[in-house]
Short mmCIF file of C-alpha atoms and ligand atoms in Angstrom, two decimals:
data_model
loop_
_atom_site.label_atom_id
_atom_site.label_comp_id
_atom_site.label_asym_id
_atom_site.label_seq_id
_atom_site.Cartn_x
_atom_site.Cartn_y
_atom_site.Cartn_z
CA UNK A 241 -7.28 -110.62 -49.80
CA UNK A 242 -8.37 -114.81 -51.24
CA UNK A 243 -7.53 -116.81 -53.95
CA UNK A 244 -10.15 -115.38 -56.12
CA UNK A 245 -10.60 -111.97 -55.02
CA UNK A 246 -9.96 -110.20 -58.45
CA UNK A 247 -8.06 -106.16 -58.13
CA UNK A 248 -10.40 -104.07 -58.86
CA UNK A 249 -8.60 -100.92 -60.98
CA UNK A 250 -9.96 -96.85 -59.79
CA UNK A 251 -10.87 -94.75 -61.84
CA UNK A 252 -12.82 -90.88 -61.99
CA UNK A 253 -12.31 -91.86 -57.34
CA UNK A 254 -14.19 -95.36 -58.10
CA UNK A 255 -12.74 -98.74 -58.28
CA UNK A 256 -14.27 -100.84 -60.69
CA UNK A 257 -14.55 -103.95 -62.06
CA UNK A 258 -12.99 -104.68 -64.92
CA UNK A 259 -14.01 -106.58 -67.68
CA UNK A 260 -11.26 -108.35 -68.95
CA UNK A 261 -11.00 -111.48 -70.08
CA UNK A 262 -8.18 -112.62 -69.05
CA UNK A 263 -6.43 -112.10 -65.01
CA UNK A 264 -2.97 -113.77 -63.52
CA UNK A 265 -2.91 -115.37 -60.11
CA UNK A 266 -1.25 -112.92 -57.54
CA UNK A 267 1.32 -115.42 -55.69
CA UNK A 268 3.36 -114.58 -52.97
CA UNK A 269 7.02 -115.61 -53.42
CA UNK A 270 8.68 -117.33 -50.55
CA UNK A 271 5.46 -119.40 -50.24
CA UNK A 272 3.55 -119.70 -53.89
CA UNK A 273 0.79 -118.83 -51.96
CA UNK A 274 -2.51 -117.21 -53.89
CA UNK A 275 -3.51 -114.41 -52.04
CA UNK A 276 -5.64 -112.08 -55.30
CA UNK A 277 -5.97 -112.62 -59.15
CA UNK A 278 -5.16 -108.83 -61.11
CA UNK A 279 -7.32 -108.56 -64.00
CA UNK A 280 -5.03 -107.49 -67.44
CA UNK A 281 -7.45 -104.97 -68.51
CA UNK A 282 -8.02 -104.61 -72.95
CA UNK A 283 -7.57 -101.55 -74.15
CA UNK A 284 -10.99 -99.90 -74.03
CA UNK A 285 -9.90 -99.83 -70.26
CA UNK A 286 -7.64 -97.63 -70.87
CA UNK A 287 -9.46 -95.63 -72.45
CA UNK A 288 -11.57 -94.67 -70.07
CA UNK A 289 -8.95 -93.87 -67.63
CA UNK A 290 -6.69 -91.91 -70.70
CA UNK A 291 -9.66 -89.39 -70.97
CA UNK A 292 -10.75 -89.14 -67.68
CA UNK A 293 -7.53 -88.36 -66.98
CA UNK A 294 -8.01 -85.80 -69.89
CA UNK A 295 -10.81 -84.28 -68.61
CA UNK A 296 -9.74 -83.65 -65.26
CA UNK A 297 -6.90 -81.76 -66.37
CA UNK A 298 -8.07 -77.91 -67.32
CA UNK A 299 -9.83 -78.12 -63.49
CA UNK A 300 -6.35 -79.56 -62.05
CA UNK A 301 -4.01 -76.70 -63.38
CA UNK A 302 -6.10 -74.11 -62.96
CA UNK A 303 -5.39 -75.47 -59.54
CA UNK A 304 -2.49 -73.22 -58.06
CA UNK A 305 0.92 -75.09 -57.11
CA UNK A 306 0.96 -74.36 -53.44
CA UNK A 307 -3.28 -75.97 -53.29
CA UNK A 308 -2.02 -78.97 -55.21
CA UNK A 309 0.55 -79.55 -53.26
CA UNK A 310 -1.42 -80.03 -50.58
CA UNK A 311 -2.87 -83.19 -51.34
CA UNK A 312 0.59 -84.05 -51.14
CA UNK A 313 1.57 -83.18 -47.20
CA UNK A 314 -1.77 -84.84 -46.49
CA UNK A 315 -0.43 -88.42 -48.79
CA UNK A 316 3.27 -88.06 -46.75
CA UNK A 317 1.44 -88.29 -43.81
CA UNK A 318 -1.09 -91.09 -44.45
CA UNK A 319 1.66 -93.03 -45.88
CA UNK A 320 4.63 -92.40 -42.76
CA UNK A 321 1.77 -94.44 -40.97
CA UNK A 322 0.67 -97.10 -42.91
CA UNK A 323 4.88 -97.60 -44.10
CA UNK A 324 4.65 -100.98 -41.25
CA UNK A 325 1.29 -102.01 -43.02
CA UNK A 326 2.43 -100.97 -47.32
CA UNK A 327 6.25 -102.97 -46.56
CA UNK A 328 4.27 -106.16 -44.65
CA UNK A 329 2.02 -106.17 -48.61
CA UNK A 330 5.98 -105.53 -50.55
CA UNK A 331 7.21 -108.55 -48.89
CA UNK A 332 4.76 -110.77 -49.14
CA UNK A 333 4.19 -110.09 -53.81
CA UNK A 334 7.64 -108.97 -53.84
CA UNK A 335 9.73 -111.37 -51.69
CA UNK A 336 12.26 -108.86 -50.29
CA UNK A 337 12.50 -108.50 -45.80
CA UNK A 338 10.24 -106.35 -43.96
CA UNK A 339 13.17 -104.25 -43.59
CA UNK A 340 13.91 -103.79 -47.06
CA UNK A 341 9.60 -102.90 -48.29
CA UNK A 342 10.30 -100.75 -44.98
CA UNK A 343 13.57 -98.50 -46.07
CA UNK A 344 11.16 -98.41 -50.46
CA UNK A 345 8.50 -96.86 -48.48
CA UNK A 346 10.71 -94.22 -47.04
CA UNK A 347 12.49 -93.40 -50.06
CA UNK A 348 8.79 -93.29 -51.21
CA UNK A 349 8.10 -91.04 -48.84
CA UNK A 350 11.40 -88.82 -49.38
CA UNK A 351 9.81 -88.25 -53.13
CA UNK A 352 6.53 -86.98 -52.10
CA UNK A 353 8.55 -84.66 -50.09
CA UNK A 354 10.60 -82.99 -52.56
CA UNK A 355 8.02 -83.01 -54.87
CA UNK A 356 6.86 -81.03 -51.32
CA UNK A 357 9.49 -77.80 -53.21
CA UNK A 358 7.59 -77.61 -56.19
CA UNK A 359 5.75 -73.94 -55.87
CA UNK A 360 9.81 -73.13 -55.78
CA UNK A 361 11.00 -75.65 -58.50
CA UNK A 362 8.27 -75.14 -61.14
CA UNK A 363 9.19 -71.08 -61.11
CA UNK A 364 10.65 -69.94 -64.59
CA UNK A 365 12.97 -67.14 -65.41
CA UNK A 366 11.90 -63.37 -66.16
CA UNK A 367 14.68 -61.08 -67.96
CA UNK A 368 13.76 -57.78 -68.43
CA UNK A 369 14.46 -54.87 -71.33
CA UNK A 370 16.18 -57.97 -73.68
CA UNK A 371 15.62 -55.25 -76.39
CA UNK A 372 14.73 -51.38 -75.25
CA UNK A 373 11.38 -52.14 -73.25
CA UNK A 374 11.12 -55.30 -74.80
CA UNK A 375 11.21 -58.39 -71.89
CA UNK A 376 11.04 -61.94 -72.15
CA UNK A 377 10.16 -64.58 -70.27
CA UNK A 378 9.98 -68.59 -69.67
CA UNK A 379 7.44 -70.02 -67.04
CA UNK A 380 6.58 -74.17 -67.13
CA UNK A 381 3.59 -75.48 -67.90
CA UNK A 382 2.24 -79.13 -67.16
CA UNK A 383 2.63 -81.90 -70.25
CA UNK A 384 -0.41 -83.12 -69.56
CA UNK A 385 -2.39 -86.65 -69.19
CA UNK A 386 1.56 -88.48 -67.66
CA UNK A 387 1.37 -92.53 -67.46
CA UNK A 388 3.05 -94.46 -65.35
CA UNK A 389 4.84 -98.31 -66.14
CA UNK A 390 6.34 -100.15 -63.41
CA UNK A 391 9.08 -103.18 -62.91
CA UNK A 392 7.71 -106.12 -60.54
CA UNK A 393 10.88 -105.14 -58.69
CA UNK A 394 10.08 -101.60 -55.79
CA UNK A 395 6.02 -102.08 -56.07
CA UNK A 396 5.83 -99.41 -53.54
CA UNK A 397 8.86 -96.97 -54.75
CA UNK A 398 9.06 -97.08 -58.29
CA UNK A 399 5.35 -94.70 -58.40
CA UNK A 400 6.72 -92.23 -56.66
CA UNK A 401 9.47 -91.94 -58.86
CA UNK A 402 7.12 -89.94 -61.49
CA UNK A 403 3.68 -89.48 -59.78
CA UNK A 404 4.43 -86.93 -57.22
CA UNK A 405 6.58 -84.72 -59.52
CA UNK A 406 3.43 -85.00 -62.00
CA UNK A 407 0.96 -84.35 -59.94
CA UNK A 408 2.85 -80.92 -57.84
CA UNK A 409 3.38 -80.13 -61.63
CA UNK A 410 -0.12 -80.19 -63.28
CA UNK A 411 -0.52 -82.58 -64.88
CA UNK A 412 -3.53 -85.77 -64.04
CA UNK A 413 -1.72 -90.02 -64.02
CA UNK A 414 -2.67 -92.82 -65.27
CA UNK A 415 -0.20 -96.39 -63.05
CA UNK A 416 -0.14 -99.06 -64.49
CA UNK A 417 2.57 -101.23 -62.26
CA UNK A 418 3.80 -104.80 -62.90
CA UNK A 419 1.76 -107.40 -62.43
CA UNK A 420 3.13 -109.54 -60.71
CA UNK A 421 2.98 -107.30 -58.23
CA UNK A 422 -0.42 -105.38 -58.04
CA UNK A 423 -1.46 -105.69 -54.06
CA UNK A 424 1.65 -102.41 -53.70
CA UNK A 425 -0.78 -99.66 -55.68
CA UNK A 426 -4.42 -100.62 -54.35
CA UNK A 427 -2.26 -100.02 -51.28
CA UNK A 428 -1.18 -97.32 -51.66
CA UNK A 429 -4.69 -96.19 -54.26
CA UNK A 430 -6.79 -97.34 -51.19
CA UNK A 431 -4.73 -93.75 -49.24
CA UNK A 432 -4.77 -91.43 -52.75
CA UNK A 433 -9.19 -92.11 -52.74
CA UNK A 434 -9.12 -90.59 -48.87
CA UNK A 435 -7.54 -86.70 -49.49
CA UNK A 436 -10.20 -85.91 -51.75
CA UNK A 437 -8.24 -85.44 -55.15
CA UNK A 438 -10.90 -84.35 -58.14
CA UNK A 439 -12.13 -87.09 -59.57
CA UNK A 440 -10.10 -88.26 -62.45
CA UNK A 441 -6.65 -86.71 -60.72
CA UNK A 442 -4.92 -89.90 -60.33
CA UNK A 443 -5.64 -93.13 -61.95
CA UNK A 444 -5.24 -96.97 -61.31
CA UNK A 445 -4.75 -99.75 -64.38
CA UNK A 446 -3.88 -103.18 -63.49
CA UNK A 447 -2.34 -105.07 -67.22
CA UNK A 448 0.17 -106.22 -68.44
CA UNK A 449 2.36 -105.79 -71.69
CA UNK A 450 -1.70 -104.82 -74.10
CA UNK A 451 -2.54 -102.09 -71.16
CA UNK A 452 1.45 -101.20 -71.47
CA UNK A 453 1.22 -101.20 -75.09
CA UNK A 454 -3.23 -98.78 -75.10
CA UNK A 455 -1.08 -96.21 -73.07
CA UNK A 456 2.37 -95.97 -75.19
CA UNK A 457 0.21 -95.45 -78.21
CA UNK A 458 -3.35 -93.41 -76.81
CA UNK A 459 -3.07 -89.69 -78.81
CA UNK A 460 -4.28 -88.42 -75.21
CA UNK A 461 -1.36 -89.16 -73.16
CA UNK A 462 1.67 -87.11 -73.88
CA UNK A 463 4.20 -89.31 -71.55
CA UNK A 464 5.32 -91.93 -70.60
CA UNK A 465 7.52 -92.64 -67.71
CA UNK A 466 9.08 -95.93 -67.68
CA UNK A 467 11.30 -98.21 -65.25
CA UNK A 468 12.32 -101.63 -66.66
CA UNK A 469 13.84 -104.45 -68.61
CA UNK A 470 16.61 -103.39 -70.94
CA UNK A 471 14.30 -105.05 -73.99
CA UNK A 472 11.01 -103.60 -73.02
CA UNK A 473 12.87 -100.39 -72.01
CA UNK A 474 13.64 -99.86 -75.57
CA UNK A 475 10.62 -101.65 -77.38
CA UNK A 476 8.51 -98.16 -75.17
CA UNK A 477 10.67 -95.69 -76.20
CA UNK A 478 11.04 -96.67 -79.90
CA UNK A 479 7.50 -97.61 -79.46
CA UNK A 480 5.51 -94.00 -77.85
CA UNK A 481 8.08 -91.92 -79.80
CA UNK A 482 5.74 -92.70 -83.03
CA UNK A 483 3.22 -91.16 -81.30
CA UNK A 484 5.25 -87.91 -80.44
CA UNK A 485 5.37 -88.69 -76.74
CA UNK A 486 8.15 -87.82 -74.52
CA UNK A 487 8.82 -91.00 -72.62
CA UNK A 488 12.05 -91.24 -69.86
CA UNK A 489 12.67 -95.16 -69.56
CA UNK A 490 14.49 -95.99 -67.73
CA UNK A 491 16.47 -100.29 -68.23
CA UNK A 492 18.29 -102.82 -66.86
CA UNK A 493 22.15 -102.94 -65.49
CA UNK A 494 25.20 -105.06 -64.87
CA UNK A 495 27.19 -103.01 -62.49
CA UNK A 496 30.12 -103.86 -61.55
CA UNK A 497 32.07 -102.65 -58.48
CA UNK A 498 36.22 -101.88 -58.42
CA UNK A 499 38.46 -103.81 -55.71
CA UNK A 500 41.60 -101.86 -54.68
CA UNK A 501 44.31 -103.48 -52.86
CA UNK A 502 43.82 -100.69 -50.71
CA UNK A 503 40.77 -101.04 -49.74
CA UNK A 504 39.06 -101.72 -45.60
CA UNK A 505 38.76 -105.24 -47.29
CA UNK A 506 35.44 -105.87 -44.25
CA UNK A 507 33.86 -102.83 -45.09
CA UNK A 508 34.33 -103.96 -48.72
CA UNK A 509 33.00 -107.19 -48.11
CA UNK A 510 29.91 -106.37 -46.02
CA UNK A 511 29.41 -103.38 -48.41
CA UNK A 512 29.10 -105.80 -51.45
CA UNK A 513 27.79 -108.41 -50.00
CA UNK A 514 24.24 -106.32 -49.37
CA UNK A 515 25.30 -104.93 -52.77
CA UNK A 516 25.46 -108.54 -54.77
CA UNK A 517 22.55 -110.16 -52.35
CA UNK A 518 20.42 -107.49 -51.08
CA UNK A 519 17.21 -108.17 -52.44
CA UNK A 520 18.05 -111.50 -53.56
CA UNK A 521 19.96 -109.09 -56.05
CA UNK A 522 17.24 -107.58 -57.62
CA UNK A 523 17.75 -104.12 -57.73
CA UNK A 524 18.62 -101.67 -60.98
CA UNK A 525 21.57 -101.50 -58.64
CA UNK A 526 22.62 -104.63 -57.38
CA UNK A 527 26.23 -105.56 -57.83
CA UNK A 528 26.90 -108.11 -60.11
CA UNK A 529 30.36 -108.15 -61.00
CA UNK A 530 33.28 -106.90 -58.25
CA UNK A 531 36.41 -106.75 -60.88
CA UNK A 532 39.65 -107.29 -58.20
CA UNK A 533 42.14 -104.82 -59.11
CA UNK A 534 46.10 -106.96 -58.23
CA UNK A 535 46.70 -108.00 -54.42
CA UNK A 536 42.97 -107.86 -53.79
CA UNK A 537 42.17 -111.24 -55.70
CA UNK A 538 42.58 -113.59 -52.96
CA UNK A 539 41.77 -111.17 -49.84
CA UNK A 540 38.60 -110.38 -51.31
CA UNK A 541 37.32 -113.60 -52.34
CA UNK A 542 38.39 -115.32 -49.15
CA UNK A 543 35.25 -112.44 -47.08
CA UNK A 544 32.77 -112.40 -49.77
CA UNK A 545 32.68 -116.38 -50.15
CA UNK A 546 31.86 -116.03 -46.11
CA UNK A 547 29.11 -113.15 -46.57
CA UNK A 548 27.38 -115.15 -48.98
CA UNK A 549 27.32 -117.89 -47.16
CA UNK A 550 25.93 -117.06 -44.00
CA UNK A 551 23.21 -114.95 -45.02
CA UNK A 552 20.49 -115.36 -43.33
CA UNK A 553 17.49 -117.07 -46.55
CA UNK A 554 14.19 -117.35 -45.85
CA UNK A 555 10.51 -115.22 -45.59
CA UNK A 556 10.63 -111.79 -46.10
CA UNK A 557 9.43 -111.58 -42.95
CA UNK A 558 10.35 -113.86 -40.71
CA UNK A 559 13.36 -111.93 -37.69
CA UNK A 560 16.81 -112.53 -38.29
CA UNK A 561 16.12 -114.05 -42.41
CA UNK A 562 18.50 -111.60 -44.38
CA UNK A 563 17.05 -112.82 -48.41
CA UNK A 564 14.01 -113.40 -49.87
CA UNK A 565 13.14 -115.80 -52.83
CA UNK A 566 12.22 -114.89 -56.64
CA UNK A 567 10.20 -113.42 -58.06
CA UNK A 568 8.67 -116.90 -59.71
CA UNK A 569 9.41 -120.20 -60.31
CA UNK A 570 10.84 -119.06 -63.90
CA UNK A 571 13.24 -116.27 -62.89
CA UNK A 572 14.62 -118.88 -60.43
CA UNK A 573 14.78 -121.36 -63.43
CA UNK A 574 17.34 -118.48 -64.83
CA UNK A 575 19.41 -117.30 -62.62
CA UNK A 576 19.87 -121.20 -61.64
CA UNK A 577 20.29 -121.04 -65.62
CA UNK A 578 22.67 -118.57 -65.59
CA UNK A 579 25.10 -119.98 -63.31
CA UNK A 580 25.63 -123.36 -64.74
CA UNK A 581 26.24 -121.24 -67.56
CA UNK A 582 28.95 -119.61 -65.98
CA UNK A 583 30.24 -123.19 -64.81
CA UNK A 584 30.60 -124.88 -68.42
CA UNK A 585 32.12 -121.67 -69.57
CA UNK A 586 35.33 -121.87 -66.84
CA UNK A 587 34.55 -120.44 -63.93
CA UNK A 588 34.59 -122.22 -60.78
CA UNK A 589 31.68 -121.87 -58.21
CA UNK A 590 32.91 -120.90 -55.15
CA UNK A 591 30.07 -120.75 -53.24
CA UNK A 592 26.93 -122.31 -54.80
CA UNK A 593 23.55 -121.33 -54.43
CA UNK A 594 21.74 -123.75 -56.73
CA UNK A 595 18.67 -125.81 -55.30
CA UNK A 596 18.35 -125.18 -52.15
CA UNK A 597 16.13 -126.62 -49.06
CA UNK A 598 14.83 -123.28 -46.56
CA UNK A 599 13.44 -125.14 -44.29
CA UNK A 600 8.84 -124.24 -44.13
CA UNK A 601 9.02 -123.06 -47.53
CA UNK A 602 9.75 -126.13 -49.78
CA UNK A 603 7.43 -123.52 -52.72
CA UNK A 604 9.46 -120.98 -52.34
CA UNK A 605 11.60 -119.65 -55.43
CA UNK A 606 15.07 -119.25 -53.54
CA UNK A 607 18.22 -119.14 -54.65
CA UNK A 608 21.04 -118.36 -52.36
CA UNK A 609 23.56 -116.11 -53.20
CA UNK A 610 26.39 -117.76 -55.37
CA UNK A 611 29.97 -116.64 -56.03
CA UNK A 612 31.42 -117.38 -59.12
CA UNK A 613 34.94 -117.14 -59.41
CA UNK A 614 37.91 -116.77 -62.23
CA UNK A 615 34.57 -115.86 -64.78
CA UNK A 616 35.73 -114.50 -67.79
CA UNK A 617 35.15 -111.34 -68.94
CA UNK A 618 33.77 -111.80 -72.38
CA UNK A 619 31.24 -114.36 -71.86
CA UNK A 620 27.69 -114.46 -71.25
CA UNK A 621 27.82 -115.10 -67.53
CA UNK A 622 29.35 -111.40 -67.18
CA UNK A 623 27.81 -109.75 -69.44
CA UNK A 624 24.31 -110.35 -68.96
CA UNK A 625 21.24 -108.80 -66.03
CA UNK A 626 20.82 -112.24 -64.09
CA UNK A 627 18.75 -110.74 -61.88
CA UNK A 628 19.56 -112.89 -59.09
CA UNK A 629 22.08 -113.34 -55.66
CA UNK A 630 25.09 -114.09 -57.75
CA UNK A 631 28.55 -112.50 -57.93
CA UNK A 632 30.67 -113.46 -60.88
CA UNK A 633 34.48 -112.33 -59.81
CA UNK A 634 36.36 -111.34 -62.13
CA UNK A 635 39.94 -109.99 -61.69
CA UNK A 636 42.79 -107.12 -63.30
CA UNK A 637 45.72 -106.26 -62.95
CA UNK A 638 45.09 -102.35 -63.43
CA UNK A 639 42.52 -99.75 -62.03
CA UNK A 640 43.15 -98.64 -66.44
CA UNK A 641 41.60 -102.27 -67.89
CA UNK A 642 38.86 -102.10 -64.83
CA UNK A 643 37.44 -98.77 -66.40
CA UNK A 644 38.33 -100.86 -69.21
CA UNK A 645 36.36 -103.61 -68.66
CA UNK A 646 33.76 -101.33 -67.22
CA UNK A 647 33.16 -99.44 -70.66
CA UNK A 648 33.40 -102.03 -72.08
CA UNK A 649 30.07 -103.16 -71.44
CA UNK A 650 26.28 -102.65 -72.66
CA UNK A 651 25.14 -101.26 -69.52
CA UNK A 652 25.83 -98.13 -67.60
CA UNK A 653 23.38 -98.21 -64.59
CA UNK A 654 25.81 -98.05 -61.09
CA UNK A 655 29.94 -98.60 -60.49
CA UNK A 656 31.03 -98.69 -57.65
CA UNK A 657 34.99 -98.23 -56.53
CA UNK A 658 35.77 -99.75 -52.94
CA UNK A 659 39.38 -97.73 -52.37
CA UNK A 660 41.16 -95.48 -49.56
CA UNK A 661 43.26 -93.77 -52.48
CA UNK A 662 42.73 -90.30 -54.04
CA UNK A 663 43.56 -89.76 -56.45
CA UNK A 664 41.78 -93.66 -57.65
CA UNK A 665 38.67 -92.84 -56.74
CA UNK A 666 38.49 -88.88 -58.70
CA UNK A 667 39.73 -91.33 -61.58
CA UNK A 668 37.10 -93.47 -61.28
CA UNK A 669 34.53 -91.09 -60.93
CA UNK A 670 35.66 -89.02 -64.11
CA UNK A 671 35.97 -91.83 -66.80
CA UNK A 672 33.36 -94.75 -66.07
CA UNK A 673 31.02 -94.53 -67.76
CA UNK A 674 27.73 -95.35 -65.89
CA UNK A 675 25.28 -92.41 -64.34
CA UNK A 676 25.21 -93.96 -60.47
CA UNK A 677 29.00 -94.06 -58.98
CA UNK A 678 29.12 -95.25 -55.70
CA UNK A 679 32.99 -94.79 -53.69
CA UNK A 680 33.24 -96.83 -51.03
CA UNK A 681 29.53 -97.40 -51.32
CA UNK A 682 27.75 -100.47 -52.88
CA UNK A 683 24.30 -99.22 -53.64
CA UNK A 684 24.78 -95.62 -55.50
CA UNK A 685 20.82 -95.08 -55.94
CA UNK A 686 20.95 -91.43 -55.33
CA UNK A 687 18.17 -89.40 -53.25
CA UNK A 688 14.67 -88.21 -54.09
CA UNK A 689 16.67 -85.06 -54.54
CA UNK A 690 18.69 -85.76 -57.47
CA UNK A 691 18.07 -87.70 -60.70
CA UNK A 692 17.86 -91.63 -60.92
CA UNK A 693 20.91 -91.54 -63.89
CA UNK A 694 21.29 -94.40 -65.50
CA UNK A 695 24.08 -93.87 -68.41
CA UNK A 696 23.98 -96.28 -71.98
CA UNK A 697 22.01 -99.02 -72.56
CA UNK A 698 21.10 -98.04 -69.12
CA UNK A 699 18.39 -95.08 -69.87
CA UNK A 700 16.63 -94.02 -73.02
CA UNK A 701 15.67 -91.05 -72.40
CA UNK A 702 17.01 -87.49 -71.54
CA UNK A 703 15.38 -87.11 -68.15
CA UNK A 704 15.91 -89.26 -65.64
CA UNK A 705 12.67 -89.53 -62.94
CA UNK A 706 12.95 -87.29 -58.87
CA UNK A 707 14.10 -84.79 -58.68
CA UNK A 708 14.78 -81.42 -61.25
CA UNK A 709 14.23 -83.96 -63.54
CA UNK A 710 11.51 -85.02 -62.67
CA UNK A 711 9.66 -81.44 -62.83
CA UNK A 712 11.37 -80.47 -66.42
CA UNK A 713 9.82 -83.70 -67.59
CA UNK A 714 6.80 -83.44 -66.50
CA UNK A 715 6.59 -78.93 -67.42
CA UNK A 716 6.83 -78.32 -70.62
CA UNK A 717 8.72 -74.23 -72.19
CA UNK A 718 6.82 -71.39 -72.54
CA UNK A 719 8.52 -68.66 -73.50
CA UNK A 720 6.69 -65.02 -74.06
CA UNK A 721 8.47 -61.55 -75.03
CA UNK A 722 6.78 -58.48 -74.73
CA UNK A 723 6.25 -54.97 -75.43
CA UNK A 724 4.11 -52.17 -73.43
CA UNK A 725 4.62 -49.10 -75.20
CA UNK A 726 5.69 -46.38 -72.75
CA UNK A 727 3.40 -44.29 -74.58
CA UNK A 728 0.48 -46.31 -74.62
CA UNK A 729 -0.06 -45.75 -69.78
CA UNK A 730 -2.81 -43.90 -69.31
CA UNK A 731 -2.20 -40.76 -66.54
CA UNK A 732 -4.40 -42.55 -63.69
P1 NAD B 841 9.81 -105.95 -67.70
O1 NAD B 841 10.41 -105.16 -68.54
O2 NAD B 841 9.66 -107.41 -67.86
O3 NAD B 841 8.55 -105.59 -67.05
C1 NAD B 841 8.34 -103.93 -67.23
C2 NAD B 841 6.85 -103.36 -67.15
O4 NAD B 841 7.08 -103.38 -68.41
C3 NAD B 841 5.98 -104.01 -66.83
O5 NAD B 841 4.34 -103.18 -66.03
C4 NAD B 841 5.12 -104.92 -67.93
O6 NAD B 841 3.41 -105.28 -67.43
C5 NAD B 841 6.00 -103.57 -68.56
N1 NAD B 841 5.92 -104.60 -69.54
C6 NAD B 841 6.05 -105.99 -69.98
N2 NAD B 841 6.53 -106.28 -71.91
C7 NAD B 841 5.81 -105.57 -72.27
C8 NAD B 841 5.93 -105.13 -73.09
N3 NAD B 841 6.57 -106.15 -74.59
N4 NAD B 841 5.34 -104.62 -74.14
C9 NAD B 841 4.88 -103.44 -72.60
N5 NAD B 841 5.22 -103.22 -72.31
C10 NAD B 841 5.64 -104.77 -71.60
O7 NAD B 841 10.94 -105.88 -66.33
P2 NAD B 841 10.06 -106.04 -64.62
O8 NAD B 841 11.26 -107.53 -64.64
O9 NAD B 841 9.31 -106.42 -63.76
O10 NAD B 841 11.78 -105.29 -63.84
C11 NAD B 841 12.68 -105.77 -63.40
C12 NAD B 841 13.71 -105.12 -64.46
O11 NAD B 841 13.87 -103.88 -64.38
C13 NAD B 841 15.06 -105.20 -64.87
O12 NAD B 841 15.34 -105.28 -66.22
C14 NAD B 841 16.24 -104.34 -63.61
O13 NAD B 841 17.26 -103.69 -63.79
C15 NAD B 841 15.14 -103.38 -64.53
N6 NAD B 841 14.67 -101.95 -63.68
C16 NAD B 841 15.85 -101.34 -64.10
C17 NAD B 841 15.73 -99.37 -63.02
C18 NAD B 841 15.76 -98.32 -63.17
O14 NAD B 841 16.08 -97.51 -62.98
N7 NAD B 841 16.75 -98.39 -64.61
C19 NAD B 841 14.62 -100.20 -61.59
C20 NAD B 841 14.27 -100.88 -61.94
C21 NAD B 841 14.43 -102.03 -62.19
#
């Protein structure tokens, strides 16, 4: 890679130079070094990718599912062999630590493994004699060309919430990665190139808003899988629906954790710090609000403050680093402005991570872990997705108040409870309006064989990524009712 290298698109099994008028630099967020340039592919190039994907459909669909998954077995092996290289790429373009990047790719691989179960998961159903001599059955067929539009914060994992399932089900795919982290998919597609998929089955188009909108509008795209901010998820859901597509659009979050006085405080602080500050808080499952109940207030605040202040911040490939930078200077400015705002709104800055100096990485987009105490639950700080290493502490007197507070929020991606009471845990998981629940867990990320749930403003659609949800999303059901009268049977 060099700073003048323009990344290529991959269409019809060929690497192609984009004719885009505009390219953006791809920066290492820890050093600001420019590593390559990403083209903002125009709508015509999206159109070409969709057309080749559409042409490839008929033959791919007729390829038996047992043969289709053989490509995924090969891909899994290649991803395993290249995990280290891909993880390093994720760290240099996205900023998270090497361990976080490797963990992300492990999750990607798990989705390939689950999608290899498509022969069983795609099975239909059969009812004999729904009326005398009449049978009825349901089969699953692919939906067509599927587009994946992904965010910057998990460049390796998120396309895999969708791609392996779409392919296993007999669809063809166009992936548009985030323009801020395009290098990881370049590397993944270098591997895909070697497994000899038929031309047009998987395609990569780099770009930003114009490329995304071209996918949303294209008449030959049947399904959109989107992950990103709520504002864009809403737009994607509405615009793609206008042309009759099926859409799954996962949006932003503001995740609360609730700490009861009977929680194991040492464990709770350690796990909560990993949730709030892991990936520098740029995780859709990052804890952003910690709601302490009753006596948990002081014990939790002290322990979490120590965990925040002692976190080692730096470049994610350096030994011992526990937290990397934010994705961009704009993101750093926004996060710091939200901390300023919180202080203006009356919160106390218990641990202040603003404008740190990280020796050797003075150009990086760093904000250290930050904790604000006595945050007003109705303030902007308490309601806005910050997407940085900032934890706001709010205090309430009862678990009921905590649940009401959570349910009054706009988002519903994740909520976690720390307690040693089974009854409190049951009440919490029963009553809380969020799609992913943790009990003594800080990042309740569903394994690949569960849907990546999300409710309210964190998700628009019906079927989520991963697991059986993905299989249902990437297939359409066909129901057949058949009569074969006995008198038609010949004697052989
Ligand atoms: P983003 O919404 O800015 O971008 C996501 C994708 O949409 C990118 O590919 C981008 O090119 C495209 N895009 C941006 N603006 C667009 C527009 N106006 N029209 C069409 N396409 C557009 O998100 P991001 O900053 O890359 O990612 C962070 C966000 O993603 C956070 O809000 C985070 O919570 C969310 N996220 C959610 C989940 C989840 O599962 N719910 C998972 C990861 C990230």
